Amino acid sequence: EAGVAQSPRYKIIEKRQSVAFWCNPISGHATLYWYQQILGQGPKLLIQFQNNGVVDDSQLPKDRFSAERLKGVDSTLKIQPAKLEDSAVYLCASSLRGPNQPQHFGDGTRLSIL
Amino acid sequence: SQQGEEDPQALSIQEGENATMNCSYKTSINNLQWYRQNSGRGLVHLILIRSNEREKHSGRLRVTLDTSKKSSSLLITASRAADTASYFCAMISGGSYIPTFGRGTSLIVHP
């Protein structure tokens, strides 16, 4: 079984620029998660999708972050404009059916804001 | 917030010793999961324990759950250098179904 794929692995941008991350979950997994992980901390959930619907986005800074999961498969997370405090690793995860089952994580995108 | 607290924040042991990490939480949960994260990689699921379970095993891993004390522990027996990683607990609350991770325990196993 192929794992969760994320790209790019690394991204360096200047503040106020925009950036997008892509995630391809494990085939057949209905639930997809985007997390932000700041160095030395645990992952913080940004948004959770069930198929192509949003389950929770209460911790997504909606003035600058957006995410979509068209057709209930791949997902993109966008930041526009980026701030210095957005420097972090952005992790995508998927699970078969909801958070009461194990999550499978990609290796993340490490974002550095200059 | 339901964020868990892991204890200790850092743990350094010799190969062959046991490592115990603890996780405490605030409100009722559906289940609690433990994950491992190697440097520069994503998290890897280790064990899921449901609120009506008290103990689960997987190889050298043993997880306990005490819902009366709102705490869980992860025991790694006969540790190896390859166990060096950060370990996180994740709580799934009873009502929200939103996963919440703790800050993690950084484990270093010296060969």
Coordinates of N, CA and C in Angstrom, one line a residue:
Chain A
E1 N 0.9 -1.2 0.0 CA 0.0 0.0 0.0 C 0.9 1.2 0.0
A2 N 0.7 2.1 -1.0 CA 1.4 3.4 -1.0 C 1.0 4.3 0.1
G3 N 2.0 5.0 0.7 CA 1.7 5.9 1.8 C 1.1 7.2 1.4
V4 N 1.0 8.1 2.3 CA 0.5 9.5 2.0 C 1.7 10.3 1.4
A5 N 1.4 10.8 0.2 CA 2.4 11.6 -0.5 C 2.2 13.1 -0.3
Q6 N 3.3 13.8 -0.1 CA 3.2 15.2 0.0 C 4.3 15.9 -0.8
S7 N 4.0 17.1 -1.3 CA 5.0 17.8 -2.0 C 4.7 19.3 -1.9
P8 N 5.7 20.2 -2.0 CA 7.1 19.8 -2.0 C 7.6 19.4 -0.6
R9 N 8.8 18.9 -0.5 CA 9.4 18.6 0.8 C 9.9 19.8 1.6
Y10 N 10.4 20.7 0.8 CA 10.9 22.0 1.4 C 10.4 23.2 0.6
K11 N 10.2 24.3 1.3 CA 9.8 25.5 0.6 C 10.3 26.7 1.4
I12 N 11.0 27.6 0.7 CA 11.5 28.8 1.3 C 10.9 30.0 0.5
I13 N 10.2 30.9 1.2 CA 9.6 32.0 0.6 C 9.8 33.2 1.5
E14 N 9.5 34.4 1.0 CA 9.6 35.6 1.7 C 8.2 35.9 2.3
K15 N 8.2 36.7 3.4 CA 6.9 37.0 4.0 C 6.1 37.8 3.0
R16 N 4.8 37.6 3.1 CA 3.8 38.2 2.2 C 3.7 37.5 0.9
Q17 N 4.5 36.5 0.6 CA 4.3 35.7 -0.6 C 3.3 34.6 -0.3
S18 N 2.9 33.9 -1.4 CA 1.9 32.9 -1.2 C 2.6 31.5 -1.5
V19 N 2.0 30.4 -0.9 CA 2.6 29.1 -1.1 C 1.5 28.1 -1.1
A20 N 1.7 27.0 -1.7 CA 0.7 25.9 -1.8 C 1.3 24.6 -1.5
F21 N 0.6 23.7 -0.8 CA 1.1 22.4 -0.5 C 0.1 21.4 -1.0
W22 N 0.6 20.3 -1.5 CA -0.3 19.2 -2.1 C -0.2 17.9 -1.3
C23 N -1.3 17.2 -1.2 CA -1.3 16.0 -0.5 C -2.1 14.9 -1.2
N24 N -1.6 13.7 -1.4 CA -2.4 12.6 -2.0 C -2.5 11.5 -0.9
P25 N -3.7 11.3 -0.3 CA -3.8 10.4 0.8 C -3.8 8.9 0.3
I26 N -3.8 8.0 1.2 CA -3.9 6.6 0.9 C -5.2 6.3 0.2
S27 N -5.1 5.5 -0.9 CA -6.3 5.2 -1.7 C -7.4 4.6 -0.8
G28 N -8.6 5.2 -0.9 CA -9.8 4.6 -0.2 C -10.0 5.3 1.2
H29 N -9.0 6.1 1.6 CA -9.2 6.8 2.9 C -10.1 8.0 2.8
A30 N -11.2 8.0 3.6 CA -12.2 9.0 3.5 C -11.8 10.3 4.2
T31 N -11.0 10.1 5.3 CA -10.7 11.3 6.1 C -9.3 11.8 5.9
L32 N -9.2 13.1 5.7 CA -7.9 13.7 5.4 C -7.7 14.9 6.4
Y33 N -6.5 15.0 6.9 CA -6.2 16.0 7.9 C -5.0 16.8 7.4
W34 N -5.0 18.1 7.7 CA -3.8 19.0 7.6 C -3.4 19.5 9.0
Y35 N -2.1 19.3 9.3 CA -1.6 19.7 10.6 C -0.5 20.7 10.4
Q36 N -0.3 21.6 11.4 CA 0.9 22.5 11.5 C 1.7 22.0 12.7
Q37 N 3.0 21.8 12.5 CA 3.8 21.4 13.6 C 5.0 22.4 13.7
I38 N 5.0 23.1 14.7 CA 6.1 24.1 15.0 C 7.1 23.3 15.7
L39 N 8.4 23.7 15.5 CA 9.5 23.0 16.1 C 9.4 22.8 17.6
G40 N 9.5 21.6 18.0 CA 9.5 21.3 19.5 C 8.1 21.1 20.0
Q41 N 7.0 21.1 19.1 CA 5.7 21.0 19.6 C 5.0 19.8 18.9
G42 N 3.8 19.4 19.4 CA 3.1 18.4 18.7 C 2.3 19.0 17.5
P43 N 1.8 18.2 16.6 CA 1.0 18.7 15.5 C -0.3 19.3 16.0
K44 N -0.7 20.4 15.3 CA -1.9 21.1 15.6 C -2.8 21.0 14.4
L45 N -4.0 20.5 14.6 CA -5.0 20.3 13.5 C -5.4 21.6 12.9
L46 N -5.3 21.7 11.6 CA -5.8 22.9 10.9 C -7.1 22.7 10.3
I47 N -7.3 21.6 9.6 CA -8.5 21.3 9.0 C -8.7 19.8 8.8
Q48 N -9.9 19.3 8.9 CA -10.2 17.9 8.7 C -11.3 17.7 7.7
F49 N -11.1 16.9 6.7 CA -12.1 16.6 5.7 C -12.6 15.2 5.8
Q50 N -13.9 15.0 5.6 CA -14.5 13.7 5.4 C -15.0 13.7 4.0
N51 N -14.4 12.9 3.1 CA -14.5 12.9 1.7 C -14.2 14.3 1.2
N52 N -15.1 15.1 0.6 CA -14.8 16.4 0.2 C -15.5 17.5 1.0
G53 N -16.0 17.1 2.2 CA -16.7 18.0 3.1 C -15.8 18.3 4.3
V54 N -15.9 19.6 4.8 CA -15.1 20.0 6.0 C -15.8 19.5 7.3
V55 N -15.0 18.8 8.1 CA -15.5 18.3 9.4 C -15.2 19.4 10.4
D56 N -14.0 19.9 10.4 CA -13.6 20.9 11.4 C -12.5 21.8 10.8
D57 N -12.7 23.1 10.9 CA -11.6 24.0 10.5 C -11.5 25.1 11.5
S58 N -11.8 24.8 12.8 CA -11.9 25.9 13.8 C -10.5 26.5 14.1
Q59 N -9.4 25.7 13.8 CA -8.1 26.3 14.1 C -7.3 26.7 12.8
L60 N -8.1 26.9 11.8 CA -7.5 27.4 10.5 C -7.6 28.9 10.5
P61 N -6.5 29.6 10.3 CA -6.5 31.1 10.2 C -7.1 31.5 8.9
K62 N -8.4 31.6 8.8 CA -9.1 31.7 7.5 C -8.8 33.0 6.8
D63 N -8.2 34.0 7.5 CA -7.9 35.2 6.7 C -6.7 35.0 5.8
R64 N -5.9 33.9 6.0 CA -4.7 33.7 5.2 C -4.6 32.3 4.7
F65 N -5.2 31.3 5.4 CA -5.1 29.9 5.0 C -6.4 29.5 4.3
S66 N -6.2 28.6 3.3 CA -7.4 28.0 2.7 C -7.0 26.6 2.3
A67 N -8.0 25.7 2.3 CA -7.7 24.3 1.9 C -8.9 23.8 1.1
E68 N -8.7 22.9 0.2 CA -9.8 22.2 -0.5 C -9.4 20.8 -0.8
R69 N -10.5 20.0 -1.0 CA -10.3 18.6 -1.3 C -11.3 18.2 -2.3
L70 N -11.0 18.6 -3.5 CA -11.9 18.4 -4.7 C -12.0 16.9 -5.0
K71 N -13.2 16.4 -5.3 CA -13.4 15.0 -5.6 C -13.1 14.1 -4.5
G72 N -12.9 14.6 -3.3 CA -12.7 13.7 -2.1 C -11.4 12.9 -2.2
V73 N -10.4 13.3 -2.9 CA -9.1 12.6 -3.0 C -8.0 13.5 -2.6
D74 N -7.3 14.1 -3.6 CA -6.2 15.0 -3.3 C -6.6 16.2 -2.6
S75 N -5.7 16.9 -1.9 CA -6.0 18.1 -1.2 C -4.9 19.1 -1.4
T76 N -5.2 20.4 -1.4 CA -4.2 21.4 -1.3 C -4.4 22.4 -0.2
L77 N -3.4 22.8 0.4 CA -3.4 23.8 1.5 C -2.6 25.0 1.0
K78 N -3.3 26.2 1.1 CA -2.6 27.4 0.6 C -2.5 28.5 1.7
I79 N -1.4 29.2 1.7 CA -1.2 30.3 2.6 C -0.9 31.6 1.8
Q80 N -1.8 32.6 2.0 CA -1.6 33.8 1.2 C -2.2 35.0 2.0
P81 N -1.4 36.0 2.5 CA 0.0 36.0 2.4 C 0.7 35.4 3.6
A82 N 1.9 34.9 3.4 CA 2.6 34.2 4.5 C 3.2 35.2 5.5
K83 N 3.2 34.8 6.8 CA 3.8 35.6 7.9 C 5.0 34.8 8.4
L84 N 5.8 35.5 9.2 CA 7.0 34.8 9.7 C 6.6 33.6 10.6
E85 N 5.5 33.8 11.4 CA 5.1 32.8 12.3 C 4.5 31.5 11.7
D86 N 4.4 31.6 10.3 CA 3.9 30.4 9.6 C 5.0 29.4 9.3
S87 N 6.2 29.7 9.7 CA 7.4 28.8 9.5 C 7.1 27.6 10.4
A88 N 7.0 26.4 9.7 CA 6.6 25.2 10.4 C 6.7 24.0 9.4
V89 N 6.4 22.8 9.9 CA 6.2 21.7 9.0 C 4.7 21.5 8.9
Y90 N 4.3 21.3 7.7 CA 2.9 21.1 7.4 C 2.7 19.6 7.0
L91 N 2.0 18.9 7.9 CA 1.8 17.5 7.7 C 0.4 17.2 7.2
C92 N 0.3 16.2 6.3 CA -1.0 15.7 5.9 C -1.1 14.3 6.4
A93 N -2.3 13.9 6.8 CA -2.5 12.6 7.2 C -3.9 12.1 6.7
S94 N -4.1 10.8 6.6 CA -5.4 10.3 6.2 C -5.7 9.1 7.1
S95 N -7.0 8.8 7.2 CA -7.5 7.6 7.9 C -8.6 7.0 7.2
L96 N -8.9 5.8 7.4 CA -9.9 5.1 6.6 C -11.3 5.7 6.8
R97 N -11.7 5.9 8.0 CA -13.0 6.5 8.3 C -13.0 7.2 9.6
G98 N -12.5 8.4 9.7 CA -12.6 9.2 10.9 C -11.5 9.0 11.8
P99 N -11.4 9.9 12.9 CA -10.2 9.9 13.8 C -10.2 8.8 14.8
N100 N -11.3 7.9 14.9 CA -11.3 6.8 15.8 C -10.5 5.6 15.2
Q101 N -9.8 5.8 14.1 CA -8.9 4.9 13.5 C -7.5 5.5 13.3
P102 N -6.5 4.6 13.1 CA -5.1 5.2 13.0 C -5.0 6.1 11.9
Q103 N -4.2 7.2 12.1 CA -3.9 8.1 11.0 C -2.5 7.7 10.4
H104 N -2.5 7.9 9.1 CA -1.2 7.6 8.4 C -0.7 9.0 7.9
F105 N 0.5 9.3 8.2 CA 1.1 10.6 7.9 C 2.1 10.6 6.7
G106 N 2.1 11.7 6.0 CA 3.1 11.9 5.0 C 4.3 12.5 5.8
D107 N 5.4 12.7 5.1 CA 6.6 13.3 5.7 C 6.6 14.8 5.8
G108 N 5.6 15.4 5.3 CA 5.5 16.8 5.5 C 6.2 17.7 4.6
T109 N 5.8 19.0 4.6 CA 6.5 20.1 3.9 C 7.1 21.0 4.9
R110 N 8.4 21.2 4.9 CA 9.1 22.2 5.8 C 9.1 23.5 5.2
L111 N 8.3 24.5 5.8 CA 8.2 25.8 5.2 C 9.0 26.8 6.1
S112 N 9.9 27.5 5.4 CA 10.7 28.6 6.0 C 10.3 29.9 5.4
I113 N 10.0 30.9 6.3 CA 9.6 32.2 5.8 C 10.7 33.2 6.2
L114 N 11.2 33.9 5.1 CA 12.4 34.8 5.4 C 11.9 36.2 5.6
Chain B
S1 N -9.1 23.4 26.5 CA -8.6 22.6 25.4 C -8.3 21.2 25.9
Q2 N -8.3 20.3 25.0 CA -8.1 18.9 25.4 C -6.6 18.5 25.2
Q3 N -5.8 19.4 24.9 CA -4.4 19.1 24.7 C -3.8 18.3 25.8
G4 N -3.1 17.2 25.5 CA -2.5 16.4 26.5 C -1.2 16.9 26.9
E5 N -0.7 16.4 28.1 CA 0.6 16.8 28.6 C 1.4 15.5 28.7
E6 N 2.5 15.5 28.0 CA 3.4 14.3 28.1 C 4.4 14.5 29.1
D7 N 4.8 13.5 29.8 CA 5.8 13.6 30.8 C 6.7 12.3 30.8
P8 N 8.0 12.4 30.8 CA 8.8 13.6 30.8 C 8.9 14.3 29.4
Q9 N 9.4 15.5 29.3 CA 9.6 16.1 28.0 C 10.7 15.5 27.3
A10 N 11.7 15.0 28.0 CA 12.9 14.4 27.4 C 13.3 13.2 28.3
L11 N 13.8 12.2 27.7 CA 14.2 10.9 28.4 C 15.5 10.4 27.7
S12 N 16.5 10.1 28.5 CA 17.8 9.6 27.9 C 18.1 8.3 28.7
I13 N 18.2 7.2 27.9 CA 18.5 5.9 28.6 C 19.5 5.1 27.8
Q14 N 20.0 4.0 28.4 CA 20.9 3.1 27.7 C 20.1 2.0 27.0
E15 N 20.7 1.5 25.9 CA 20.1 0.4 25.2 C 19.9 -0.8 26.2
G16 N 18.7 -1.4 26.1 CA 18.4 -2.5 26.9 C 17.5 -2.1 28.1
E17 N 17.5 -0.8 28.5 CA 16.7 -0.4 29.5 C 15.2 -0.2 29.0
N18 N 14.3 -0.1 30.0 CA 12.9 0.2 29.6 C 12.7 1.7 29.7
A19 N 11.8 2.2 28.8 CA 11.4 3.6 28.8 C 9.9 3.7 29.0
T20 N 9.5 4.6 29.9 CA 8.1 4.9 30.2 C 7.8 6.3 30.0
M21 N 6.7 6.6 29.2 CA 6.3 7.9 28.9 C 4.8 8.0 29.4
N22 N 4.4 9.2 29.9 CA 3.1 9.3 30.4 C 2.4 10.5 29.7
C23 N 1.0 10.3 29.6 CA 0.2 11.3 28.9 C -1.0 11.6 29.8
S24 N -1.3 12.8 30.1 CA -2.5 13.2 30.9 C -3.4 14.0 30.0
Y25 N -4.7 14.0 30.3 CA -5.6 14.7 29.5 C -6.7 15.3 30.4
K26 N -7.6 16.1 29.8 CA -8.5 16.9 30.7 C -10.0 16.4 30.7
T27 N -10.5 16.0 29.5 CA -11.9 15.6 29.4 C -12.0 14.2 28.9
S28 N -13.3 13.7 28.8 CA -13.5 12.3 28.4 C -13.0 12.1 27.0
I29 N -12.6 10.9 26.7 CA -12.1 10.6 25.4 C -12.8 9.3 24.8
N30 N -12.8 9.2 23.5 CA -13.3 8.0 22.8 C -12.1 7.0 22.8
N31 N -11.0 7.5 22.4 CA -9.8 6.7 22.4 C -8.5 7.6 22.5
L32 N -7.4 6.9 22.7 CA -6.1 7.6 22.8 C -5.1 6.8 22.0
Q33 N -4.4 7.5 21.2 CA -3.4 6.9 20.3 C -2.0 7.4 20.6
W34 N -1.0 6.5 20.4 CA 0.4 6.9 20.5 C 1.0 6.8 19.2
Y35 N 1.9 7.8 18.9 CA 2.6 7.9 17.7 C 4.1 8.1 17.9
R36 N 4.9 7.7 17.0 CA 6.4 7.9 17.0 C 6.7 8.8 15.8
Q37 N 7.7 9.7 16.0 CA 8.1 10.6 15.0 C 9.7 10.6 15.0
N38 N 10.3 10.1 13.9 CA 11.7 10.2 13.8 C 12.0 11.6 13.2
S39 N 13.2 12.1 13.4 CA 13.6 13.4 13.0 C 13.4 13.6 11.5
G40 N 12.7 14.6 11.1 CA 12.5 15.0 9.7 C 11.4 14.1 9.0
R41 N 10.7 13.3 9.7 CA 9.7 12.4 9.1 C 8.3 12.7 9.7
G42 N 7.3 12.0 9.1 CA 6.0 12.1 9.6 C 5.8 11.2 10.8
L43 N 4.6 11.3 11.4 CA 4.3 10.4 12.5 C 3.9 9.0 12.1
V44 N 4.3 8.1 12.9 CA 3.9 6.7 12.6 C 3.0 6.2 13.8
H45 N 1.9 5.6 13.4 CA 1.0 5.1 14.5 C 1.5 3.9 15.2
L46 N 1.4 3.9 16.5 CA 1.9 2.7 17.3 C 0.8 1.9 17.8
I47 N -0.1 2.5 18.7 CA -1.1 1.8 19.3 C -2.3 2.7 19.5
L48 N -3.5 2.1 19.3 CA -4.8 2.8 19.7 C -5.4 2.1 20.8
I49 N -5.8 2.8 21.9 CA -6.5 2.2 23.0 C -7.8 2.9 23.2
R50 N -8.9 2.1 23.3 CA -10.2 2.7 23.4 C -10.5 3.0 24.9
S51 N -11.5 3.8 25.1 CA -11.8 4.2 26.5 C -12.3 3.1 27.4
N52 N -12.8 2.0 26.8 CA -13.2 0.9 27.6 C -12.1 -0.2 27.7
E53 N -10.9 0.1 27.3 CA -9.8 -0.8 27.4 C -8.8 -0.3 28.5
R54 N -8.1 -1.2 29.1 CA -7.2 -0.8 30.1 C -5.7 -1.0 29.8
E55 N -5.5 -2.0 28.9 CA -4.1 -2.3 28.5 C -4.1 -2.9 27.1
K56 N -3.0 -2.5 26.3 CA -2.8 -3.2 25.0 C -1.3 -3.4 24.8
H57 N -1.0 -4.4 24.1 CA 0.4 -4.7 23.8 C 0.6 -4.8 22.3
S58 N 1.8 -4.4 21.9 CA 2.2 -4.6 20.5 C 3.8 -4.8 20.5
G59 N 4.2 -6.0 20.4 CA 5.6 -6.3 20.4 C 6.2 -5.9 21.7
R60 N 7.2 -4.9 21.7 CA 7.9 -4.4 22.9 C 7.1 -3.3 23.5
L61 N 6.0 -2.9 23.0 CA 5.2 -1.8 23.4 C 4.1 -2.2 24.3
R62 N 3.9 -1.5 25.4 CA 2.7 -1.7 26.3 C 2.1 -0.4 26.6
V63 N 0.8 -0.3 26.4 CA 0.1 1.0 26.7 C -1.0 0.7 27.7
T64 N -1.1 1.5 28.7 CA -2.2 1.4 29.7 C -3.0 2.7 29.7
L65 N -4.2 2.6 30.1 CA -5.1 3.7 30.1 C -5.9 3.7 31.4
D66 N -5.9 4.8 32.2 CA -6.6 4.9 33.4 C -7.5 6.1 33.3
T67 N -8.8 5.8 32.9 CA -9.7 6.9 32.7 C -10.1 7.6 33.9
S68 N -10.0 7.0 35.1 CA -10.3 7.6 36.4 C -9.3 8.7 36.7
K69 N -8.1 8.5 36.3 CA -7.0 9.5 36.5 C -6.7 10.3 35.2
K70 N -7.5 10.0 34.1 CA -7.3 10.7 32.8 C -5.8 10.7 32.4
S71 N -5.3 9.5 32.4 CA -3.9 9.3 32.0 C -3.6 8.0 31.3
S72 N -2.5 8.0 30.5 CA -2.1 6.9 29.8 C -0.6 6.8 29.9
S73 N 0.0 5.6 29.7 CA 1.4 5.4 29.7 C 1.8 4.5 28.6
L74 N 3.0 4.8 28.0 CA 3.6 4.0 27.0 C 4.9 3.4 27.5
L75 N 5.0 2.1 27.6 CA 6.2 1.4 28.0 C 6.9 0.8 26.8
I76 N 8.2 1.1 26.6 CA 9.0 0.4 25.6 C 10.0 -0.5 26.4
T77 N 9.9 -1.8 26.2 CA 10.8 -2.6 26.9 C 12.0 -2.9 26.1
A78 N 13.2 -3.2 26.8 CA 14.4 -3.6 26.1 C 14.7 -2.7 24.9
S79 N 14.8 -1.4 25.3 CA 15.0 -0.4 24.2 C 16.2 -0.6 23.3
R80 N 16.1 0.0 22.1 CA 17.2 -0.1 21.1 C 17.5 1.3 20.7
A81 N 18.7 1.4 20.1 CA 19.1 2.8 19.6 C 18.1 3.2 18.5
A82 N 17.5 2.3 17.8 CA 16.5 2.7 16.8 C 15.2 3.2 17.3
D83 N 15.0 3.1 18.6 CA 13.8 3.6 19.3 C 13.9 5.1 19.5
T84 N 15.1 5.7 19.3 CA 15.3 7.1 19.4 C 14.4 7.9 18.5
A85 N 13.5 8.7 19.1 CA 12.5 9.4 18.4 C 11.7 10.3 19.4
S86 N 10.7 11.0 18.8 CA 9.8 11.7 19.7 C 8.5 10.9 19.7
Y87 N 7.9 10.8 20.9 CA 6.6 10.1 21.0 C 5.5 11.0 21.5
F88 N 4.4 10.9 20.8 CA 3.2 11.7 21.0 C 2.0 10.9 21.4
C89 N 1.2 11.5 22.3 CA -0.1 10.9 22.5 C -1.2 11.8 21.8
A90 N -2.2 11.2 21.3 CA -3.3 12.0 20.6 C -4.6 11.5 21.2
M91 N -5.4 12.5 21.6 CA -6.7 12.2 22.2 C -7.8 12.5 21.2
I92 N -8.8 11.6 21.2 CA -10.0 11.8 20.4 C -11.1 12.0 21.4
S93 N -11.6 13.2 21.5 CA -12.6 13.6 22.5 C -13.9 12.9 22.2
G94 N -14.7 12.7 23.3 CA -16.0 12.0 23.1 C -16.9 12.7 22.2
G95 N -17.0 14.1 22.3 CA -18.0 14.8 21.5 C -17.5 15.3 20.2
S96 N -16.3 15.8 20.2 CA -15.8 16.5 19.0 C -15.2 15.7 17.9
Y97 N -14.7 14.5 18.2 CA -14.0 13.7 17.2 C -12.8 14.5 16.5
I98 N -12.3 15.4 17.2 CA -11.1 16.2 16.7 C -9.9 15.7 17.4
P99 N -8.9 15.2 16.6 CA -7.7 14.7 17.3 C -6.8 15.8 17.8
T100 N -6.4 15.7 19.1 CA -5.5 16.7 19.7 C -4.3 16.0 20.2
F101 N -3.1 16.5 19.8 CA -1.8 15.9 20.1 C -1.2 16.7 21.3
G102 N -0.4 16.0 22.1 CA 0.4 16.6 23.1 C 1.7 17.1 22.6
R103 N 2.5 17.6 23.4 CA 3.8 18.2 23.0 C 4.9 17.2 22.8
G104 N 4.7 16.0 23.3 CA 5.6 14.9 23.0 C 6.7 14.7 24.0
T105 N 7.3 13.5 24.0 CA 8.5 13.1 24.8 C 9.6 12.8 23.8
S106 N 10.7 13.4 24.0 CA 11.9 13.1 23.2 C 12.7 12.0 23.8
L107 N 12.8 10.9 23.2 CA 13.5 9.7 23.8 C 14.9 9.5 23.0
I108 N 15.9 9.5 23.8 CA 17.2 9.1 23.2 C 17.7 7.9 23.9
V109 N 18.0 6.9 23.0 CA 18.5 5.6 23.5 C 20.0 5.5 23.1
H110 N 20.9 5.4 24.0 CA 22.3 5.4 23.8 C 22.8 3.9 23.6
P111 N 23.5 3.7 22.5 CA 24.0 2.3 22.2 C 25.1 1.9 23.2

